[in-house]
Coordinates of C-alpha atoms in Angstrom, one line a residue:
Chain A
D1 CA 13.8 6.0 -12.6
A2 CA 15.1 3.7 -9.8
G3 CA 11.9 3.6 -7.9
V4 CA 11.5 3.9 -4.2
I5 CA 14.7 2.6 -2.5
Q6 CA 14.6 1.1 0.9
S7 CA 17.4 -0.2 3.0
P8 CA 18.2 -2.6 4.4
R9 CA 16.1 -5.4 2.8
H10 CA 16.4 -7.5 5.9
E11 CA 17.3 -6.7 9.5
V12 CA 17.6 -9.0 12.4
T13 CA 18.2 -7.4 15.7
E14 CA 18.0 -8.2 19.4
M15 CA 15.3 -6.9 21.6
G16 CA 16.2 -3.5 23.1
Q17 CA 18.5 -2.5 20.2
E18 CA 17.9 0.6 18.1
V19 CA 16.8 0.0 14.5
T20 CA 16.9 2.5 11.7
L21 CA 15.1 2.0 8.4
R22 CA 15.9 4.2 5.4
C23 CA 13.9 5.3 2.4
K24 CA 14.8 7.3 -0.7
P25 CA 11.6 8.4 -2.6
I26 CA 11.3 8.9 -6.3
S27 CA 12.7 12.3 -7.3
G28 CA 10.0 14.9 -7.7
H29 CA 7.5 13.1 -5.5
N30 CA 6.4 15.4 -2.7
S31 CA 4.6 12.9 -0.4
L32 CA 6.2 10.0 1.5
F33 CA 4.4 7.3 3.5
W34 CA 5.6 4.7 6.0
Y35 CA 3.5 1.5 6.3
R36 CA 3.9 -1.7 8.4
Q37 CA 2.5 -5.0 7.2
T38 CA 1.9 -8.1 9.4
M39 CA -0.3 -11.1 9.0
M40 CA -2.4 -10.2 12.0
R41 CA -3.0 -6.5 11.3
G42 CA -2.5 -6.3 7.6
L43 CA -1.2 -3.0 6.1
E44 CA -1.1 -0.1 8.5
L45 CA -0.2 3.5 7.7
L46 CA 2.3 4.7 10.4
I47 CA 3.0 8.3 9.2
Y48 CA 3.1 10.4 6.1
F49 CA 4.9 13.5 5.1
N50 CA 4.0 16.2 2.6
N51 CA 6.9 18.4 1.3
N52 CA 9.1 17.0 4.1
V53 CA 6.6 18.0 6.9
P54 CA 4.8 15.3 8.9
I55 CA 1.1 15.6 8.3
D56 CA -0.4 12.6 10.2
D57 CA 1.5 10.4 12.6
S58 CA -1.6 9.0 14.3
G59 CA -0.6 5.5 13.2
M60 CA 2.7 5.5 15.0
P61 CA 2.2 2.8 17.6
E62 CA 4.0 4.4 20.5
D63 CA 6.9 6.7 21.5
R64 CA 9.4 4.1 20.6
F65 CA 8.8 4.9 17.0
S66 CA 10.0 8.1 15.3
A67 CA 10.3 9.2 11.7
K68 CA 12.1 12.1 10.1
M69 CA 12.4 13.5 6.6
P70 CA 15.3 16.0 6.7
N71 CA 15.1 16.6 2.9
A72 CA 13.1 15.7 -0.1
S73 CA 15.3 12.7 -1.0
F74 CA 15.6 10.9 2.3
S75 CA 13.5 9.6 5.2
T76 CA 14.2 7.4 8.3
L77 CA 12.0 5.4 10.6
K78 CA 13.6 4.6 13.9
I79 CA 12.5 2.2 16.6
Q80 CA 14.2 2.5 20.0
P81 CA 14.2 0.2 21.9
S82 CA 12.9 -2.5 19.6
E83 CA 10.6 -5.3 20.8
P84 CA 9.7 -8.7 19.3
R85 CA 6.2 -7.4 18.5
D86 CA 7.8 -4.9 16.1
S87 CA 8.7 -7.7 13.7
A88 CA 7.0 -6.9 10.4
V89 CA 7.7 -5.8 6.9
Y90 CA 8.0 -2.0 6.7
F91 CA 7.2 -0.3 3.4
C92 CA 8.0 3.2 2.2
A93 CA 5.9 4.7 -0.6
S94 CA 6.0 8.0 -2.4
R95 CA 3.6 10.0 -4.5
P96 CA 3.6 13.0 -6.8
S97 CA 1.6 16.1 -6.0
S98 CA -1.0 15.5 -8.8
R99 CA -4.1 13.6 -7.9
G100 CA -5.0 10.2 -9.3
R101 CA -1.4 8.9 -9.7
G102 CA -1.4 6.5 -6.8
Y103 CA 1.7 5.6 -4.8
T104 CA 4.9 3.8 -5.7
F105 CA 6.1 1.4 -3.1
G106 CA 9.5 0.3 -2.2
S107 CA 10.4 -3.4 -1.8
G108 CA 10.2 -3.2 2.0
T109 CA 12.4 -4.0 4.9
R110 CA 11.7 -7.2 6.7
L111 CA 12.5 -6.6 10.4
T112 CA 12.9 -9.5 12.8
V113 CA 13.4 -8.7 16.5
V114 CA 14.6 -11.6 18.6
Chain B
G1 CA -14.8 8.5 7.0
N2 CA -13.5 6.8 3.9
S3 CA -13.5 3.0 3.8
V4 CA -12.9 0.2 1.3
T5 CA -14.4 -3.3 1.7
Q6 CA -13.2 -6.1 -0.5
M7 CA -14.1 -9.8 -0.5
E8 CA -12.3 -11.9 2.0
G9 CA -10.0 -14.6 0.7
P10 CA -8.4 -16.8 0.1
V11 CA -9.6 -17.3 -3.4
T12 CA -8.4 -20.5 -5.1
L13 CA -8.9 -21.0 -8.8
S14 CA -7.6 -23.3 -11.5
E15 CA -5.6 -21.9 -14.4
E16 CA -7.8 -20.3 -17.1
A17 CA -10.7 -19.7 -14.8
F18 CA -12.6 -16.4 -14.6
L19 CA -11.7 -14.2 -11.7
T20 CA -13.8 -11.6 -9.8
I21 CA -12.7 -9.9 -6.7
N22 CA -15.4 -7.6 -5.3
C23 CA -14.6 -4.1 -3.9
T24 CA -17.0 -1.5 -2.6
Y25 CA -16.2 1.8 -1.1
T26 CA -17.6 4.5 1.1
A27 CA -16.6 8.1 0.4
T28 CA -18.1 11.5 -0.3
G29 CA -17.6 13.0 -3.7
Y30 CA -15.6 11.4 -6.4
P31 CA -12.5 9.5 -5.2
S32 CA -10.0 8.0 -7.4
L33 CA -9.9 4.2 -7.3
F34 CA -7.0 1.7 -7.6
W35 CA -6.1 -1.9 -7.5
Y36 CA -2.7 -2.9 -6.3
V37 CA -1.0 -6.3 -6.5
Q38 CA 1.6 -7.7 -4.1
Y39 CA 3.6 -10.7 -5.2
P40 CA 5.3 -12.9 -2.6
G41 CA 8.2 -11.1 -1.0
E42 CA 7.6 -7.8 -2.8
G43 CA 6.1 -4.4 -2.3
L44 CA 2.7 -3.3 -3.6
Q45 CA 2.5 -2.5 -7.3
L46 CA -0.1 -0.4 -9.0
L47 CA -2.2 -2.7 -11.2
L48 CA -4.8 -0.3 -12.6
K49 CA -6.8 2.8 -11.7
A50 CA -9.8 4.9 -12.6
T51 CA -10.3 8.5 -11.7
K52 CA -13.9 9.2 -12.6
A53 CA -17.2 7.5 -12.8
D54 CA -17.7 4.9 -15.6
D55 CA -13.9 4.9 -16.3
K56 CA -12.5 1.4 -16.9
G57 CA -8.9 0.7 -15.8
S58 CA -7.1 -2.2 -17.4
N59 CA -3.7 -3.8 -17.3
K60 CA -2.2 -7.3 -17.9
G61 CA -5.7 -8.7 -18.8
F62 CA -7.2 -7.3 -15.6
E63 CA -10.1 -4.8 -15.7
A64 CA -12.2 -2.8 -13.3
T65 CA -14.9 -0.3 -13.9
Y66 CA -15.7 2.6 -11.6
R67 CA -19.4 2.3 -10.8
K68 CA -20.6 5.4 -8.9
E69 CA -24.2 4.1 -8.6
T70 CA -23.1 1.0 -6.8
T71 CA -19.9 2.5 -5.2
S72 CA -18.0 -0.5 -6.6
F73 CA -14.7 -1.2 -8.4
H74 CA -14.7 -5.0 -8.9
L75 CA -11.5 -6.6 -10.4
E76 CA -12.0 -9.1 -13.2
K77 CA -9.8 -11.2 -15.4
G78 CA -11.1 -13.6 -18.0
S79 CA -8.4 -16.3 -17.8
V80 CA -6.1 -16.4 -14.8
Q81 CA -2.6 -17.8 -14.9
V82 CA -0.4 -19.4 -12.1
S83 CA 1.7 -16.2 -12.3
D84 CA -1.3 -14.2 -11.1
S85 CA -1.1 -15.7 -7.7
A86 CA -0.7 -12.8 -5.3
V87 CA -2.5 -10.5 -2.8
Y88 CA -4.8 -7.9 -4.4
F89 CA -5.6 -4.6 -2.6
C90 CA -8.4 -2.3 -3.6
A91 CA -7.9 1.4 -2.6
L92 CA -9.4 4.8 -2.9
E93 CA -7.8 8.2 -2.9
K94 CA -9.7 11.2 -1.5
G95 CA -8.5 14.6 -0.7
A96 CA -8.9 16.6 2.5
G97 CA -9.8 20.1 1.4
G98 CA -8.3 21.8 -1.6
G99 CA -4.7 21.0 -0.9
S100 CA -2.5 18.1 -1.7
N101 CA -3.0 16.3 1.6
Y102 CA -4.8 13.3 0.2
K103 CA -3.9 9.7 0.8
L104 CA -4.9 6.2 -0.1
T105 CA -7.3 4.1 2.0
F106 CA -6.7 0.4 1.4
G107 CA -8.9 -2.7 1.7
K108 CA -7.6 -5.6 3.7
G109 CA -6.4 -7.5 0.7
T110 CA -7.5 -10.7 -1.0
L111 CA -5.1 -13.6 -1.5
L112 CA -5.5 -15.3 -4.9
T113 CA -3.9 -18.7 -5.5
V114 CA -4.0 -20.1 -9.0
N115 CA -3.3 -23.8 -9.4
P116 CA -2.0 -25.4 -12.7

């Protein structure tokens, strides 16, 4: 089991550029979550999917953010255009369908927008 | 709605000291409870869990008991090590209806620093 795989690990981009973060969940897990972590706001849930369908995107900060899950083994979080205040660590997590198992988190993508 | 309140840090201890990080929750019914740990530069890792009242979760010397009567899930360790320095998150999992649309609600995290 390779765990939840995120790429890239680090991303530095200029303000106004498009950024795409990628996530491969654990095989067999049917729910996927995108989180953002900053010192100021802590850990924030942005969006989550159940069986590839977005269930709750109320945490997505604004229209510049979008997330897709075209199949059970891949998800993307896109920011277009990026802004310095988007600088954070973005985590992806996945979870199996059975209750009480908790989430498995990826190692995160550290995004810096300059 | 569901919520988790954990003690604010930072917590600074000397090696071999006793650790308690308090966690209380608000939720209807019987949520599952978790402690996650985040080491510097890494993602969150599941440390331990309990899925019903009076269950005790344990791992790596850490323990927490699911107390329904006090709605608490305090994390304890008898003798901390420098390598335990990390951020600790308490969380609850509660379902919405009878389906699988349940998710974790996290506390704000407690930074623990253990000095040699």
